[in-house]
Coordinates of C-alpha atoms in Angstrom, one line a residue:
Chain A
M1 CA 23.3 1.3 7.9
S2 CA 21.4 4.5 8.5
L3 CA 17.8 4.7 9.5
T4 CA 16.7 5.9 6.2
T5 CA 18.3 3.1 4.3
L6 CA 17.0 0.1 6.2
P7 CA 17.2 -3.2 4.2
R8 CA 14.0 -4.2 2.4
I9 CA 13.7 -7.7 3.7
A10 CA 10.5 -9.7 3.8
L11 CA 9.5 -13.1 4.9
T12 CA 6.5 -14.6 3.2
T13 CA 4.3 -17.4 4.6
E14 CA 1.2 -19.0 3.2
R15 CA -1.0 -16.1 4.1
L16 CA 1.3 -13.4 5.4
T17 CA 4.0 -10.9 4.4
L18 CA 6.4 -9.9 7.1
R19 CA 8.6 -6.9 6.1
V20 CA 10.8 -4.3 7.7
P21 CA 8.6 -1.6 9.2
E22 CA 8.2 1.5 7.0
E23 CA 6.8 4.9 7.8
R24 CA 3.4 4.0 6.3
D25 CA 3.0 1.3 8.9
F26 CA 3.1 3.7 11.8
D27 CA -0.6 4.4 12.0
A28 CA -1.5 0.8 12.6
F29 CA 1.3 0.5 15.2
A30 CA 0.1 3.7 17.0
G31 CA -3.5 2.4 16.9
W32 CA -2.3 -0.7 18.8
I33 CA -0.3 1.2 21.3
A34 CA -3.3 3.5 22.0
D35 CA -5.5 0.4 22.7
G36 CA -4.6 -0.5 26.3
A37 CA -6.6 -3.7 26.1
R38 CA -4.3 -4.9 23.4
S39 CA -1.0 -3.2 24.3
H40 CA -0.8 -3.6 28.1
W41 CA 1.7 -6.5 27.7
V42 CA 4.2 -4.0 26.2
G43 CA 3.4 -1.2 28.7
G44 CA 0.4 0.4 26.9
P45 CA -1.8 2.2 26.5
G46 CA 0.4 4.9 25.1
S47 CA 0.1 8.3 23.3
R48 CA 1.0 8.8 19.7
D49 CA 4.3 10.3 20.8
E50 CA 5.0 7.2 22.9
A51 CA 4.1 5.1 19.9
R52 CA 6.6 7.1 17.8
E53 CA 9.3 6.3 20.3
G54 CA 8.6 2.6 20.1
F55 CA 8.3 2.7 16.4
D56 CA 11.6 4.5 16.0
F57 CA 13.2 2.1 18.4
M58 CA 12.1 -0.8 16.1
R59 CA 13.7 0.8 13.1
A60 CA 16.9 1.6 15.1
H61 CA 17.1 -2.0 16.1
W62 CA 17.1 -3.0 12.5
A63 CA 19.8 -0.4 11.7
E64 CA 22.0 -1.6 14.5
K65 CA 21.6 -5.4 14.3
G66 CA 20.3 -6.2 10.9
F67 CA 17.2 -7.9 12.2
G68 CA 14.2 -6.9 14.4
Y69 CA 10.5 -6.7 14.3
F70 CA 8.6 -7.2 11.1
H71 CA 5.4 -5.5 10.2
V72 CA 2.9 -8.3 9.5
A73 CA 0.3 -7.9 6.8
L74 CA -2.2 -10.1 5.2
T75 CA -0.8 -10.7 1.8
A76 CA -4.1 -10.9 0.0
T77 CA -5.3 -7.5 1.1
G78 CA -2.3 -5.7 2.6
R79 CA -4.2 -5.2 5.8
A80 CA -1.9 -4.7 8.9
L81 CA -2.2 -7.5 11.4
G82 CA 0.6 -6.9 13.9
R83 CA 4.3 -7.0 14.6
V84 CA 6.3 -10.1 14.9
G85 CA 10.1 -10.5 14.9
I86 CA 13.3 -11.1 16.7
S87 CA 14.1 -8.5 19.3
H88 CA 17.3 -8.2 21.3
P89 CA 17.4 -5.0 23.2
A90 CA 20.3 -4.3 25.5
H91 CA 18.5 -5.3 28.7
R92 CA 17.7 -8.9 27.5
A93 CA 20.1 -11.8 27.9
E94 CA 19.1 -13.5 24.6
P95 CA 17.3 -12.6 21.4
E96 CA 13.5 -13.1 21.7
V97 CA 10.8 -14.2 19.3
A98 CA 8.1 -11.7 20.1
Y99 CA 4.7 -11.3 18.6
A100 CA 1.6 -9.2 18.9
L101 CA -1.6 -8.9 16.9
Y102 CA -3.0 -5.4 16.8
A103 CA -6.7 -6.3 16.9
A104 CA -8.7 -8.9 18.9
S105 CA -10.7 -9.6 15.9
D106 CA -7.6 -11.1 14.2
E107 CA -7.0 -13.6 17.0
G108 CA -7.9 -17.2 16.5
Q109 CA -6.9 -17.5 12.8
G110 CA -3.4 -18.8 13.5
Y111 CA -1.8 -15.6 12.1
A112 CA 0.6 -15.0 15.0
T113 CA 1.6 -18.6 15.0
E114 CA 2.3 -18.6 11.3
A115 CA 4.4 -15.4 11.5
A116 CA 6.3 -16.5 14.7
R117 CA 7.2 -19.9 13.1
A118 CA 8.6 -18.2 10.1
V119 CA 10.6 -15.8 12.2
R120 CA 11.9 -18.6 14.4
D121 CA 13.0 -20.6 11.4
W122 CA 14.7 -17.6 9.9
G123 CA 16.5 -16.8 13.2
F124 CA 17.9 -20.3 13.6
G125 CA 18.3 -21.1 9.9
A126 CA 19.6 -18.0 8.3
L127 CA 20.8 -15.8 11.2
G128 CA 22.4 -18.8 12.8
L129 CA 21.4 -17.6 16.3
P130 CA 22.5 -20.1 19.0
G131 CA 19.2 -19.8 21.0
L132 CA 15.8 -18.1 20.9
V133 CA 13.5 -17.5 23.8
S134 CA 10.2 -15.7 24.4
Y135 CA 9.8 -13.7 27.6
I136 CA 6.1 -13.9 28.6
A137 CA 4.2 -12.6 31.6
P138 CA 2.6 -15.6 33.5
E139 CA -0.9 -14.1 33.0
N140 CA -0.5 -13.7 29.2
L141 CA -2.2 -17.0 28.5
G142 CA -2.6 -16.4 24.8
S143 CA 1.2 -15.8 24.2
I144 CA 2.0 -18.8 26.4
A145 CA -0.3 -21.0 24.3
L146 CA 1.3 -19.8 21.1
A147 CA 4.8 -20.4 22.4
R148 CA 3.8 -23.9 23.4
R149 CA 2.2 -24.6 20.0
L150 CA 5.6 -23.8 18.5
G151 CA 7.2 -26.3 20.8
A152 CA 8.7 -23.9 23.2
R153 CA 9.0 -24.9 26.9
A154 CA 9.3 -22.9 30.1
E155 CA 12.7 -23.1 31.6
G156 CA 12.7 -20.5 34.4
T157 CA 11.8 -17.0 35.1
T158 CA 13.4 -13.6 34.8
T159 CA 12.5 -10.0 35.7
G160 CA 11.3 -7.6 33.0
R161 CA 12.3 -4.0 32.8
D162 CA 9.1 -3.1 34.7
G163 CA 10.2 -5.3 37.6
R164 CA 7.5 -7.9 37.0
E165 CA 8.2 -11.6 36.7
Q166 CA 8.3 -13.2 33.2
I167 CA 8.6 -16.8 32.2
V168 CA 11.4 -17.7 29.8
Y169 CA 10.1 -20.0 27.1
R170 CA 12.9 -21.6 25.1
H171 CA 12.2 -22.4 21.4
P172 CA 13.4 -25.8 20.1
R173 CA 16.2 -25.7 17.5
P174 CA 15.2 -26.8 14.0
E175 CA 16.6 -30.2 14.5
E176 CA 14.4 -30.6 17.6
A177 CA 11.3 -28.8 16.3
R178 CA 8.4 -30.8 14.9
T179 CA 6.0 -27.9 14.4
Chain B
M1 CA 9.4 -28.3 5.8
T2 CA 9.5 -25.0 3.9
P3 CA 12.6 -23.0 3.4
V4 CA 12.5 -19.5 4.9
A5 CA 14.0 -17.6 2.1
P6 CA 13.6 -13.9 2.7
V7 CA 12.4 -11.7 -0.2
L8 CA 14.8 -8.8 -0.8
T9 CA 13.8 -5.8 -2.9
T10 CA 16.0 -3.3 -4.6
E11 CA 15.0 -0.3 -6.6
R12 CA 14.1 -2.4 -9.7
L13 CA 14.3 -6.0 -8.6
T14 CA 12.7 -8.6 -6.3
L15 CA 15.0 -11.4 -5.1
R16 CA 12.9 -14.4 -4.1
A17 CA 13.2 -18.2 -3.6
Q18 CA 12.7 -20.7 -6.4
T19 CA 9.2 -22.0 -7.1
P20 CA 8.5 -25.1 -9.2
S21 CA 7.5 -22.8 -12.2
D22 CA 11.1 -21.5 -12.3
A23 CA 12.5 -24.9 -13.4
E24 CA 11.9 -24.2 -17.1
A25 CA 13.9 -20.9 -17.2
H26 CA 16.5 -22.5 -15.0
A27 CA 16.9 -25.5 -17.4
A28 CA 17.1 -23.1 -20.4
F29 CA 20.0 -21.3 -18.7
Y30 CA 21.8 -24.4 -17.7
G31 CA 21.3 -25.9 -21.2
S32 CA 23.1 -23.0 -22.8
V33 CA 26.8 -22.1 -23.0
R34 CA 26.0 -19.1 -20.7
S35 CA 26.2 -21.6 -17.8
A36 CA 29.9 -22.5 -18.6
G37 CA 31.0 -20.5 -15.5
M38 CA 28.5 -22.4 -13.3
G39 CA 29.5 -25.9 -14.2
G40 CA 27.3 -26.1 -17.3
P41 CA 26.0 -26.8 -19.8
L42 CA 23.8 -29.4 -18.2
D43 CA 21.2 -31.6 -19.9
R44 CA 17.6 -31.3 -18.6
P45 CA 17.8 -34.1 -16.0
Q46 CA 21.1 -32.7 -14.6
A47 CA 19.6 -29.2 -14.6
W48 CA 16.7 -30.5 -12.6
R49 CA 19.0 -31.9 -10.1
Q50 CA 20.9 -28.6 -9.9
F51 CA 17.5 -26.9 -9.4
A52 CA 16.6 -29.3 -6.6
A53 CA 20.0 -28.7 -5.0
E54 CA 19.5 -25.0 -5.0
L55 CA 16.1 -25.4 -3.2
G56 CA 17.6 -27.9 -0.8
H57 CA 20.5 -25.5 -0.1
W58 CA 18.0 -23.1 1.5
L59 CA 16.8 -25.8 3.8
L60 CA 20.2 -27.1 4.8
R61 CA 22.0 -23.8 5.1
G62 CA 19.3 -21.2 5.7
Y63 CA 20.6 -19.2 2.7
G64 CA 21.0 -19.9 -1.0
F65 CA 20.4 -18.6 -4.5
W66 CA 17.5 -16.3 -5.2
M67 CA 15.6 -15.9 -8.5
V68 CA 16.0 -12.3 -9.6
E69 CA 12.8 -10.8 -11.0
V70 CA 12.2 -7.3 -12.5
T71 CA 9.5 -6.1 -10.0
E72 CA 7.5 -4.1 -12.6
T73 CA 7.2 -6.8 -15.2
G74 CA 7.7 -10.0 -13.2
Q75 CA 10.2 -11.2 -15.7
T76 CA 12.9 -13.5 -14.3
V77 CA 16.3 -12.3 -15.4
G78 CA 18.7 -14.5 -13.5
Q79 CA 19.9 -15.7 -10.2
V80 CA 22.0 -14.2 -7.4
G81 CA 22.8 -15.6 -4.0
F82 CA 25.0 -17.6 -1.7
W83 CA 26.4 -21.0 -2.4
N84 CA 28.2 -23.2 0.0
P85 CA 27.7 -26.9 -0.7
D86 CA 29.7 -29.6 1.0
G87 CA 33.3 -29.4 -0.1
W88 CA 33.1 -25.7 -1.0
T89 CA 36.0 -23.5 0.3
E90 CA 33.6 -21.1 2.1
V91 CA 30.4 -19.4 1.4
E92 CA 30.5 -17.5 -1.9
I93 CA 28.2 -14.9 -3.5
G94 CA 27.4 -15.9 -7.1
W95 CA 25.4 -14.6 -10.0
A96 CA 24.0 -15.8 -13.3
M97 CA 22.1 -13.7 -15.8
F98 CA 19.8 -15.3 -18.2
E99 CA 19.9 -14.7 -22.0
G100 CA 19.1 -11.1 -22.9
S101 CA 19.3 -9.7 -19.4
E102 CA 22.9 -8.5 -19.3
G103 CA 24.1 -5.0 -19.6
K104 CA 21.3 -3.5 -17.5
G105 CA 23.1 -3.5 -14.2
Y106 CA 20.6 -6.1 -12.7
A107 CA 23.3 -8.5 -11.4
Y108 CA 25.2 -5.6 -9.8
E109 CA 22.1 -4.2 -8.2
A110 CA 21.0 -7.6 -6.9
A111 CA 24.5 -8.6 -5.7
L112 CA 24.9 -5.3 -3.8
T113 CA 21.7 -6.0 -1.9
A114 CA 22.5 -9.7 -1.3
R115 CA 25.9 -8.7 0.0
A116 CA 24.4 -6.1 2.4
Y117 CA 22.0 -8.8 3.7
A118 CA 25.0 -11.1 4.4
Y119 CA 27.0 -8.4 6.1
D120 CA 24.3 -6.4 8.0
T121 CA 21.7 -9.1 8.8
L122 CA 23.6 -12.4 8.8
G123 CA 26.7 -10.9 10.3
W124 CA 29.1 -12.5 7.9
G125 CA 32.7 -11.5 7.2
P126 CA 34.2 -10.6 3.8
L127 CA 32.6 -12.8 1.1
T128 CA 34.2 -14.7 -1.7
S129 CA 33.2 -15.3 -5.3
V130 CA 34.5 -18.4 -7.1
I131 CA 35.0 -17.5 -10.7
V132 CA 36.3 -19.7 -13.6
P133 CA 39.2 -17.8 -15.1
G134 CA 38.3 -16.2 -18.4
N135 CA 34.6 -15.7 -17.4
T136 CA 35.3 -12.0 -18.2
R137 CA 31.7 -10.7 -17.6
S138 CA 31.7 -12.3 -14.2
E139 CA 35.2 -11.0 -13.4
A140 CA 34.2 -7.5 -14.4
L141 CA 31.2 -7.6 -12.1
A142 CA 33.3 -8.9 -9.2
A143 CA 35.8 -6.1 -9.8
R144 CA 32.9 -3.5 -9.9
L145 CA 31.8 -4.9 -6.5
G146 CA 35.2 -4.1 -5.2
A147 CA 36.4 -7.8 -5.1
R148 CA 40.0 -8.8 -5.9
P149 CA 41.5 -12.1 -7.0
E150 CA 42.9 -13.9 -3.9
R151 CA 44.1 -17.4 -4.9
D152 CA 43.6 -20.3 -7.2
W153 CA 41.3 -23.1 -6.1
L154 CA 40.4 -26.5 -7.4
S155 CA 36.7 -27.2 -7.0
P156 CA 35.5 -30.6 -5.7
S157 CA 34.6 -31.5 -9.3
G158 CA 38.2 -30.8 -10.3
R159 CA 37.5 -27.4 -12.0
Q160 CA 40.2 -24.7 -11.8
A161 CA 38.8 -21.5 -10.4
V162 CA 40.0 -18.3 -8.8
I163 CA 38.7 -17.2 -5.5
W164 CA 37.9 -13.5 -5.4
R165 CA 37.6 -11.7 -2.1
H166 CA 35.0 -9.0 -1.5
P167 CA 35.7 -5.9 0.7
S168 CA 34.6 -6.4 4.3
K169 CA 31.7 -4.4 5.8
A170 CA 34.2 -2.1 7.4
E171 CA 36.0 -1.5 4.1
L172 CA 32.8 -0.6 2.4
A173 CA 31.7 1.8 5.1

């Protein structure tokens, strides 16, 4: 699979459309990376060039593994909300359910939870992944709350690529999940 | 509990999960002789049970049959997807085109994309297709997709079928 012929896969939920990132989604992504208040959990703020690197990496991840981050948009309007998906870069022990909303004004609507739940169910149900975790910085209380809402529980810590400690939240398998 | 069926799009088509409003077109297909290769014809109550089984398949397996829609018009032209109920030999890729929708390459286009999803995203090995001998349109499509007859097989319901084997991801590369 080459970068130019990524699959056109989408997951749809009640309010959201999650699809493989396309070039037209780059501006929203770069806007998020530029906003350090929103992107510092992923090493931001970053320049447009740095955003380009991250964006290309997301697309390359799809090309290599057949899954990855989805661009999340509000179905009714098409407005970009964030990126949510299953990420498994080489430095991680296990595939991760990862999520980020681009704007603070979109918090509190349950969008990230709705998207992350769909991604988790797809990862277990269709991809047949044996396990899914989320790696979260201890001070990232919003992400921790979301992981807990999905039924994930902390099972230990690991060290991120930046050398900082992260908590490993393990997601329940579908037969254990009630959310 | 909602099935997470991904939506796949091709140049002309959208592959999406069943919704309740598809039951009518589904029953019409299964009520006709066109469904002979899929275990039909079925009367309406039987067709409804088949429809429910297709939806349940998504929940139980995480994959299943999509409805195939022409993106531009929204017209539902058939079904393509994966089938692996209890007692099946292994997961197969199958297709069914509704009345009047053959000869446009829709099934081929949808099957190519579904197969790529299986190989690239789900990480599956070479797929099979279970085809009732003499279903020449289906055999022709399997051959066009590069599949070859592998062995005879008796389905759980006692139907004689031939298992076709698709090329692997490596063979397609």
